[in-house]
Structure formats: C-alpha cells, structure tokens
PDB file of C-alpha atoms (C1' of nucleotides) in Angstrom:
ATOM      1  CA  MET Y   1     -85.951 -74.381 -87.873  1.00  0.00           C
ATOM      2  CA  LYS Y   2     -83.502 -75.145 -85.149  1.00  0.00           C
ATOM      3  CA  PRO Y   3     -79.900 -73.944 -85.537  1.00  0.00           C
ATOM      4  CA  ALA Y   4     -78.576 -77.492 -85.393  1.00  0.00           C
ATOM      5  CA  ASP Y   5     -80.708 -78.452 -88.375  1.00  0.00           C
ATOM      6  CA  GLN Y   6     -79.445 -75.482 -90.325  1.00  0.00           C
ATOM      7  CA  VAL Y   7     -75.829 -76.362 -89.715  1.00  0.00           C
ATOM      8  CA  GLU Y   8     -76.436 -79.833 -91.002  1.00  0.00           C
ATOM      9  CA  ILE Y   9     -78.090 -78.567 -94.166  1.00  0.00           C
ATOM     10  CA  TRP Y  10     -75.483 -75.936 -94.930  1.00  0.00           C
ATOM     11  CA  GLU Y  11     -72.666 -78.395 -94.438  1.00  0.00           C
ATOM     12  CA  ALA Y  12     -74.244 -80.617 -97.042  1.00  0.00           C
ATOM     13  CA  ILE Y  13     -74.589 -77.754 -99.500  1.00  0.00           C
ATOM     14  CA  LEU Y  14     -71.076 -76.516 -98.994  1.00  0.00           C
ATOM     15  CA  ALA Y  15     -69.714 -80.006 -99.455  1.00  0.00           C
ATOM     16  CA  ASP Y  16     -71.200 -80.161-102.919  1.00  0.00           C
ATOM     17  CA  PRO Y  17     -72.897 -77.006-104.211  1.00  0.00           C
ATOM     18  CA  LEU Y  18     -74.243 -78.896-107.181  1.00  0.00           C
ATOM     19  CA  ASP Y  19     -76.424 -80.894-104.888  1.00  0.00           C
ATOM     20  CA  TRP Y  20     -79.378 -78.713-104.301  1.00  0.00           C
ATOM     21  CA  LEU Y  21     -81.464 -79.291-101.275  1.00  0.00           C
ATOM     22  CA  PRO Y  22     -84.010 -82.026-101.450  1.00  0.00           C
ATOM     23  CA  SER Y  23     -87.253 -80.465-102.549  1.00  0.00           C
ATOM     24  CA  SER Y  24     -88.985 -81.314 -99.311  1.00  0.00           C
ATOM     25  CA  VAL Y  25     -86.451 -79.505 -97.185  1.00  0.00           C
ATOM     26  CA  THR Y  26     -86.796 -75.866 -96.300  1.00  0.00           C
ATOM     27  CA  ILE Y  27     -83.871 -73.528 -96.118  1.00  0.00           C
ATOM     28  CA  PRO Y  28     -82.993 -70.472 -94.042  1.00  0.00           C
ATOM     29  CA  PRO Y  29     -84.135 -66.966 -95.036  1.00  0.00           C
ATOM     30  CA  PRO Y  30     -82.510 -64.757 -97.723  1.00  0.00           C
ATOM     31  CA  SER Y  31     -79.913 -63.246 -95.408  1.00  0.00           C
ATOM     32  CA  GLN Y  32     -78.340 -66.645 -94.988  1.00  0.00           C
ATOM     33  CA  VAL Y  33     -78.904 -67.580 -98.581  1.00  0.00           C
ATOM     34  CA  GLU Y  34     -76.901 -64.511 -99.493  1.00  0.00           C
ATOM     35  CA  GLU Y  35     -74.142 -65.549 -97.164  1.00  0.00           C
ATOM     36  CA  TYR Y  36     -74.011 -68.925 -98.797  1.00  0.00           C
ATOM     37  CA  PHE Y  37     -73.919 -67.627-102.339  1.00  0.00           C
ATOM     38  CA  SER Y  38     -71.262 -65.074-101.612  1.00  0.00           C
ATOM     39  CA  TYR Y  39     -69.222 -67.957-100.290  1.00  0.00           C
ATOM     40  CA  VAL Y  40     -69.773 -70.068-103.376  1.00  0.00           C
ATOM     41  CA  TYR Y  41     -69.585 -67.439-106.087  1.00  0.00           C
ATOM     42  CA  GLY Y  42     -67.519 -64.757-104.487  1.00  0.00           C
ATOM     43  CA  ASP Y  43     -68.831 -61.319-103.676  1.00  0.00           C
ATOM     44  CA  ASP Y  44     -68.043 -59.868-107.053  1.00  0.00           C
ATOM     45  CA  ASP Y  45     -69.636 -62.537-109.137  1.00  0.00           C
ATOM     46  CA  MET Y  46     -73.094 -62.814-107.799  1.00  0.00           C
ATOM     47  CA  GLU Y  47     -75.581 -60.690-106.109  1.00  0.00           C
ATOM     48  CA  ILE Y  48     -78.546 -61.881-104.205  1.00  0.00           C
ATOM     49  CA  ASN Y  49     -81.798 -60.319-105.032  1.00  0.00           C
ATOM     50  CA  LYS Y  50     -82.471 -58.652-101.753  1.00  0.00           C
ATOM     51  CA  PHE Y  51     -86.002 -57.641-102.449  1.00  0.00           C
ATOM     52  CA  ALA Y  52     -86.939 -61.287-102.379  1.00  0.00           C
ATOM     53  CA  GLN Y  53     -89.400 -61.289 -99.602  1.00  0.00           C
ATOM     54  CA  GLU Y  54     -89.566 -64.024 -97.098  1.00  0.00           C
ATOM     55  CA  PRO Y  55     -92.600 -66.252 -97.345  1.00  0.00           C
ATOM     56  CA  GLU Y  56     -95.285 -66.169 -94.726  1.00  0.00           C
ATOM     57  CA  ASP Y  57     -93.853 -69.041 -92.777  1.00  0.00           C
ATOM     58  CA  GLY Y  58     -90.480 -67.338 -92.589  1.00  0.00           C
ATOM     59  CA  GLN Y  59     -88.696 -69.965 -94.603  1.00  0.00           C
ATOM     60  CA  CYS Y  60     -87.702 -70.204 -98.239  1.00  0.00           C
ATOM     61  CA  HIS Y  61     -88.240 -73.243-100.313  1.00  0.00           C
ATOM     62  CA  GLN Y  62     -85.798 -74.587-102.794  1.00  0.00           C
ATOM     63  CA  GLN Y  63     -87.459 -73.284-105.907  1.00  0.00           C
ATOM     64  CA  TYR Y  64     -86.979 -69.748-104.675  1.00  0.00           C
ATOM     65  CA  LEU Y  65     -83.226 -70.080-104.866  1.00  0.00           C
ATOM     66  CA  GLY Y  66     -83.020 -69.600-108.596  1.00  0.00           C
ATOM     67  CA  GLU Y  67     -85.014 -66.439-108.372  1.00  0.00           C
ATOM     68  CA  PHE Y  68     -82.581 -64.991-105.884  1.00  0.00           C
ATOM     69  CA  ILE Y  69     -79.703 -65.225-108.287  1.00  0.00           C
ATOM     70  CA  LEU Y  70     -78.838 -62.283-110.468  1.00  0.00           C
ATOM     71  CA  ASN Y  71     -75.671 -61.999-112.450  1.00  0.00           C
ATOM     72  CA  LYS Y  72     -73.482 -58.938-112.765  1.00  0.00           C
ATOM     73  CA  ASN Y  73     -75.617 -57.316-115.384  1.00  0.00           C
ATOM     74  CA  GLY Y  74     -78.703 -57.847-113.329  1.00  0.00           C
ATOM     75  CA  ARG Y  75     -80.059 -60.336-115.787  1.00  0.00           C
ATOM     76  CA  CYS Y  76     -82.033 -63.095-114.257  1.00  0.00           C
ATOM     77  CA  ALA Y  77     -81.396 -66.603-115.447  1.00  0.00           C
ATOM     78  CA  PRO Y  78     -84.240 -67.925-117.553  1.00  0.00           C
ATOM     79  CA  GLN Y  79     -86.461 -70.329-115.707  1.00  0.00           C
ATOM     80  CA  GLY Y  80     -88.361 -73.253-117.056  1.00  0.00           C
ATOM     81  CA  PRO Y  81     -88.933 -74.329-120.619  1.00  0.00           C
ATOM     82  CA  ARG Y  82     -88.150 -72.032-123.458  1.00  0.00           C
ATOM     83  CA  LYS Y  83     -91.565 -72.280-125.037  1.00  0.00           C
ATOM     84  CA  ARG Y  84     -90.288 -72.415-128.521  1.00  0.00           C
ATOM     85  CA  ARG Y  85     -92.876 -72.367-131.224  1.00  0.00           C
ATOM     86  CA  ILE Y  86     -93.560 -75.653-132.907  1.00  0.00           C
ATOM     87  CA  PHE Y  87     -93.073 -75.453-136.607  1.00  0.00           C
ATOM     88  CA  PRO Y  88     -91.789 -76.922-139.429  1.00  0.00           C
ATOM     89  CA  SER Y  89     -90.717 -74.213-141.715  1.00  0.00           C
ATOM     90  CA  GLU Y  90     -88.300 -73.881-144.547  1.00  0.00           C
ATOM     91  CA  SER Y  91     -85.336 -71.673-145.144  1.00  0.00           C
ATOM     92  CA  ARG Y  92     -83.143 -71.568-148.205  1.00  0.00           C
ATOM     93  CA  GLY Y  93     -84.477 -74.876-149.325  1.00  0.00           C
ATOM     94  CA  LYS Y  94     -83.555 -76.541-146.035  1.00  0.00           C
ATOM     95  CA  LYS Y  95     -86.282 -78.193-144.068  1.00  0.00           C
ATOM     96  CA  LEU Y  96     -86.324 -77.202-140.441  1.00  0.00           C
ATOM     97  CA  HIS Y  97     -87.923 -79.837-138.308  1.00  0.00           C
ATOM     98  CA  SER Y  98     -89.891 -79.108-135.232  1.00  0.00           C
ATOM     99  CA  ARG Y  99     -87.927 -79.318-132.029  1.00  0.00           C
ATOM    100  CA  LYS Y 100     -88.588 -82.436-130.025  1.00  0.00           C
ATOM    101  CA  ASN Y 101     -87.326 -80.881-126.856  1.00  0.00           C
ATOM    102  CA  ASN Y 102     -86.394 -77.407-125.957  1.00  0.00           C
ATOM    103  CA  GLU Y 103     -85.951 -77.394-122.234  1.00  0.00           C
ATOM    104  CA  HIS Y 104     -83.172 -75.617-120.484  1.00  0.00           C
ATOM    105  CA  TRP Y 105     -80.628 -77.896-118.948  1.00  0.00           C
ATOM    106  CA  THR Y 106     -81.069 -78.368-115.242  1.00  0.00           C
ATOM    107  CA  ARG Y 107     -78.237 -78.332-112.752  1.00  0.00           C
ATOM    108  CA  GLU Y 108     -78.738 -82.019-112.258  1.00  0.00           C
ATOM    109  CA  GLU Y 109     -78.297 -82.671-115.946  1.00  0.00           C
ATOM    110  CA  VAL Y 110     -75.174 -80.550-116.105  1.00  0.00           C
ATOM    111  CA  LYS Y 111     -73.869 -82.414-113.130  1.00  0.00           C
ATOM    112  CA  LYS Y 112     -74.504 -85.736-114.834  1.00  0.00           C
ATOM    113  CA  LEU Y 113     -72.747 -84.466-117.932  1.00  0.00           C
ATOM    114  CA  ILE Y 114     -69.719 -83.473-115.881  1.00  0.00           C
ATOM    115  CA  ARG Y 115     -69.659 -86.887-114.276  1.00  0.00           C
ATOM    116  CA  GLY Y 116     -69.936 -88.503-117.675  1.00  0.00           C
ATOM    117  CA  VAL Y 117     -67.009 -86.553-119.053  1.00  0.00           C
ATOM    118  CA  ARG Y 118     -65.018 -87.273-115.926  1.00  0.00           C
ATOM    119  CA  ARG Y 119     -65.573 -90.983-116.443  1.00  0.00           C
ATOM    120  CA  TYR Y 120     -65.307 -91.327-120.208  1.00  0.00           C
ATOM    121  CA  GLY Y 121     -63.584 -88.152-121.313  1.00  0.00           C
ATOM    122  CA  GLU Y 122     -64.702 -85.587-123.855  1.00  0.00           C
ATOM    123  CA  GLY Y 123     -66.006 -87.064-127.047  1.00  0.00           C
ATOM    124  CA  ARG Y 124     -67.489 -90.321-125.762  1.00  0.00           C
ATOM    125  CA  TRP Y 125     -70.958 -88.960-126.088  1.00  0.00           C
ATOM    126  CA  THR Y 126     -72.737 -92.213-126.863  1.00  0.00           C
ATOM    127  CA  LYS Y 127     -71.215 -93.785-123.752  1.00  0.00           C
ATOM    128  CA  VAL Y 128     -72.184 -90.826-121.625  1.00  0.00           C
ATOM    129  CA  LYS Y 129     -75.649 -90.984-123.099  1.00  0.00           C
ATOM    130  CA  ARG Y 130     -76.006 -94.687-122.322  1.00  0.00           C
ATOM    131  CA  HIS Y 131     -74.830 -94.469-118.740  1.00  0.00           C
ATOM    132  CA  TYR Y 132     -76.089 -91.084-117.616  1.00  0.00           C
ATOM    133  CA  PHE Y 133     -78.899 -90.074-119.959  1.00  0.00           C
ATOM    134  CA  SER Y 134     -80.387 -93.421-120.951  1.00  0.00           C
ATOM    135  CA  SER Y 135     -83.947 -92.346-120.264  1.00  0.00           C
ATOM    136  CA  SER Y 136     -83.411 -88.709-121.159  1.00  0.00           C
ATOM    137  CA  VAL Y 137     -84.460 -86.794-124.239  1.00  0.00           C
ATOM    138  CA  ARG Y 138     -80.855 -85.613-124.586  1.00  0.00           C
ATOM    139  CA  LYS Y 139     -79.117 -87.192-127.541  1.00  0.00           C
ATOM    140  CA  PRO Y 140     -75.354 -87.665-127.858  1.00  0.00           C
ATOM    141  CA  THR Y 141     -75.258 -84.678-130.186  1.00  0.00           C
ATOM    142  CA  HIS Y 142     -77.059 -82.615-127.580  1.00  0.00           C
ATOM    143  CA  LEU Y 143     -74.422 -83.587-125.043  1.00  0.00           C
ATOM    144  CA  LYS Y 144     -71.722 -82.520-127.455  1.00  0.00           C
ATOM    145  CA  ASP Y 145     -73.415 -79.199-128.125  1.00  0.00           C
ATOM    146  CA  LYS Y 146     -74.041 -78.598-124.448  1.00  0.00           C
ATOM    147  CA  TRP Y 147     -70.439 -79.334-123.597  1.00  0.00           C
ATOM    148  CA  ARG Y 148     -69.386 -76.843-126.239  1.00  0.00           C
ATOM    149  CA  ASN Y 149     -71.623 -74.236-124.644  1.00  0.00           C
ATOM    150  CA  ILE Y 150     -70.356 -75.122-121.190  1.00  0.00           C
ATOM    151  CA  ARG Y 151     -66.727 -74.849-122.213  1.00  0.00           C
ATOM    152  CA  ARG Y 152     -67.332 -71.464-123.700  1.00  0.00           C
ATOM    153  CA  ALA Y 153     -69.275 -70.284-120.690  1.00  0.00           C
ATOM    154  CA  CYS Y 154     -66.510 -71.417-118.358  1.00  0.00           C
ATOM    155  CA  GLY Y 155     -63.842 -69.560-120.293  1.00  0.00           C
ATOM    156  CA  VAL Y 156     -62.072 -72.588-121.694  1.00  0.00           C
ATOM    157  CA  PRO Y 157     -59.841 -71.426-124.534  1.00  0.00           C
ATOM    158  CA  CYS Y 158     -61.242 -72.720-127.773  1.00  0.00           C
ATOM    159  CA  ARG Y 159     -59.079 -75.115-129.694  1.00  0.00           C
ATOM    160  CA  SER Y 160     -60.567 -74.506-133.106  1.00  0.00           C
ATOM    161  CA  LYS Y 161     -58.826 -72.264-135.573  1.00  0.00           C
ATOM    162  CA  ARG Y 162     -61.733 -69.966-136.011  1.00  0.00           C
ATOM    163  CA  LYS Y 163     -61.654 -67.376-133.310  1.00  0.00           C
ATOM    164  CA  GLU Y 164     -64.562 -67.330-130.991  1.00  0.00           C
ATOM    165  CA  LYS Y 165     -65.253 -64.331-128.886  1.00  0.00           C
ATOM    166  CA  ALA Y 166     -64.892 -65.035-125.197  1.00  0.00           C
ATOM    167  CA  GLN Y 167     -68.188 -65.327-123.454  1.00  0.00           C
ATOM    168  CA  LYS Y 168     -68.911 -62.587-120.990  1.00  0.00           C
ATOM    169  CA  THR Y 169     -71.683 -63.870-118.805  1.00  0.00           C
ATOM    170  CA  MET Y 170     -73.673 -66.942-118.006  1.00  0.00           C
ATOM    171  CA  PHE Y 171     -77.414 -66.714-118.095  1.00  0.00           C
ATOM    172  CA  ARG Y 172     -77.569 -69.846-116.017  1.00  0.00           C
ATOM    173  CA  PRO Y 173     -74.617 -69.548-113.677  1.00  0.00           C
ATOM    174  CA  LEU Y 174     -72.866 -72.619-112.367  1.00  0.00           C
ATOM    175  CA  ASP Y 175     -71.222 -72.868-109.008  1.00  0.00           C
ATOM    176  CA  SER Y 176     -67.493 -72.331-108.878  1.00  0.00           C
ATOM    177  CA  LYS Y 177     -66.757 -75.967-108.139  1.00  0.00           C
ATOM    178  CA  SER Y 178     -68.397 -77.093-111.356  1.00  0.00           C
ATOM    179  CA  VAL Y 179     -66.613 -74.419-113.340  1.00  0.00           C
ATOM    180  CA  LYS Y 180     -63.279 -75.557-111.972  1.00  0.00           C
ATOM    181  CA  GLU Y 181     -64.085 -79.163-112.716  1.00  0.00           C
ATOM    182  CA  ILE Y 182     -65.086 -78.323-116.275  1.00  0.00           C
ATOM    183  CA  ARG Y 183     -61.876 -76.417-116.833  1.00  0.00           C
ATOM    184  CA  ARG Y 184     -59.875 -79.275-115.377  1.00  0.00           C
ATOM    185  CA  LEU Y 185     -61.532 -81.831-117.636  1.00  0.00           C
ATOM    186  CA  ALA Y 186     -61.118 -79.628-120.696  1.00  0.00           C
ATOM    187  CA  LYS Y 187     -57.456 -79.025-119.933  1.00  0.00           C
ATOM    188  CA  LYS Y 188     -56.847 -82.702-119.407  1.00  0.00           C
ATOM    189  CA  HIS Y 189     -58.303 -83.407-122.809  1.00  0.00           C
ATOM    190  CA  ASN Y 190     -56.176 -80.794-124.510  1.00  0.00           C
ATOM    191  CA  VAL Y 191     -52.969 -82.169-123.023  1.00  0.00           C
ATOM    192  CA  LYS Y 192     -53.784 -85.630-124.258  1.00  0.00           C
TER     193      LYS Y 192
ATOM    194  C1'  DC A   1     -69.742 -91.871-134.418  1.00  0.00           C
ATOM    195  C1'  DT A   2     -67.492 -87.325-133.519  1.00  0.00           C
ATOM    196  C1'  DA A   3     -65.655 -82.477-134.283  1.00  0.00           C
ATOM    197  C1'  DG A   4     -66.576 -78.412-135.690  1.00  0.00           C
ATOM    198  C1'  DG A   5     -68.449 -75.216-138.970  1.00  0.00           C
ATOM    199  C1'  DG A   6     -72.775 -73.079-139.778  1.00  0.00           C
ATOM    200  C1'  DG A   7     -77.692 -71.823-138.918  1.00  0.00           C
ATOM    201  C1'  DT A   8     -82.537 -70.740-136.482  1.00  0.00           C
ATOM    202  C1'  DA A   9     -85.276 -69.209-132.850  1.00  0.00           C
ATOM    203  C1'  DG A  10     -86.163 -68.218-128.246  1.00  0.00           C
ATOM    204  C1'  DT A  11     -84.637 -65.685-124.226  1.00  0.00           C
ATOM    205  C1'  DT A  12     -82.826 -61.439-121.283  1.00  0.00           C
TER     206       DT A  12
ATOM    207  C1'  DA R   1     -76.344 -57.597-128.359  1.00  0.00           C
ATOM    208  C1'  DA R   2     -75.431 -61.816-125.932  1.00  0.00           C
ATOM    209  C1'  DC R   3     -76.621 -66.361-124.347  1.00  0.00           C
ATOM    210  C1'  DT R   4     -78.814 -70.944-125.019  1.00  0.00           C
ATOM    211  C1'  DA R   5     -80.741 -75.159-127.127  1.00  0.00           C
ATOM    212  C1'  DC R   6     -81.401 -77.489-131.003  1.00  0.00           C
ATOM    213  C1'  DC R   7     -80.680 -78.519-135.819  1.00  0.00           C
ATOM    214  C1'  DC R   8     -78.004 -79.469-140.394  1.00  0.00           C
ATOM    215  C1'  DC R   9     -73.913 -80.685-142.871  1.00  0.00           C
ATOM    216  C1'  DT R  10     -69.390 -82.502-143.920  1.00  0.00           C
ATOM    217  C1'  DA R  11     -64.844 -84.463-143.206  1.00  0.00           C
ATOM    218  C1'  DG R  12     -62.424 -87.920-141.071  1.00  0.00           C
TER     219       DG R  12
END
DNA sequence: CTAGGGGTAGTT
DNA sequence: AACTACCCCTAG
C-alpha cells in the first residue's frame, strides 16, 4: 500500500471512528493499528494485542481489528453470536420462551441507535425502530434495554432510586467519540 | 407504549 | 465475578 493511500484511509477513520473501514479495504500493519487505537482510546484504556501476527501479504484486514483489542483486564471482547441454547423451559411457574435472536450488537447497530436517540431523544423507541431498525430483529424493547446497558457501560449516573453499581469495564469497548456522545445525549435528557 | 424493577443464560 | 442480550411484569 502506498503511503498516500494510507493517509487517506486513516483520515477517514479519525474523522469518525465508528465508521469502520469498508470490508474490501485493507489496512496498515499492527504497529500502525496500535498507533491509531492509542489515539482513539488513550494509552491507558486500551492495549493492542501485539502478538497479532501480520498476515502473509503484510496487510491486515478489517475483521482482524476486533481481535487486536484487549481491555485493561486482558479480556477479549466476545466475537460473533452468543450461541445460546434454544429452549423453552420453565422456572417458578413462568414460561421462558426461546430466544428469537441472541446476537451481540455490532458497532453499526450501536451507531444507528445513537443516531436514533440523537434525532428522537431517549424513550422514543418505536420511532427509532421504525426509522433505523425497520428491517432488523431488534424490537423497541431491545433498543430500550440496549440503551440501558450502554448508559451503564459509559458511566452515566443512573437516575433510578435503586443503586446500581458502577460498571467497571466494557466487554465490547466503544470508541471515545461514541462514549462522549452517549453521555451528552443522556445528560440532555436528564436536564429536560 | 415506556420506564424500570426483576430474572435467565451465555460469555470472559 | 462481571458483562451482555433477551425476557417478563407492572405502573403510569
């Protein structure tokens, strides 16, 4: 890859870290990936898995990025579907239905959720669903639950009476720009 | 319909 | 133990 091409690609990433590279595009080797992530996450927050070997052709493809990311505790973010067992079972007289979907949220989905909240505000889950997840398996309730998880993971103070322990780590880390945006949106809602 | 409490099961 | 996704229930 020529240097000029690399500059172009990195500028695009830095402009919006949520926009991952197009899948067809190749990216520079781990040394530069590390440089990028230390810029985005800060040196203390993230650590690039240095043993990640460079592929034969000397370039890393997009899907390798996730594998490079380790959090502080050295825990790797879970990849792919969660492979939950299909059941129905019963517990204390309550019927538990089989899960229709159990996939981890992708960065793209989180990004769409952020955009939805930015446009409609927290709590307009059916609107967000219609405009951003119309063909998705995610239901309005899922969006609500996910936003709750996201708020917690981004350190937004909980507004409910019941005390919730502050979350320590994120298994699936977000970039700092998204975290800031989430906090901003949550704060805005609280003021109103 | 939503908020928020509670729960289950899968993961690291 | 902690995090995540999904589910259930109830009050408003």
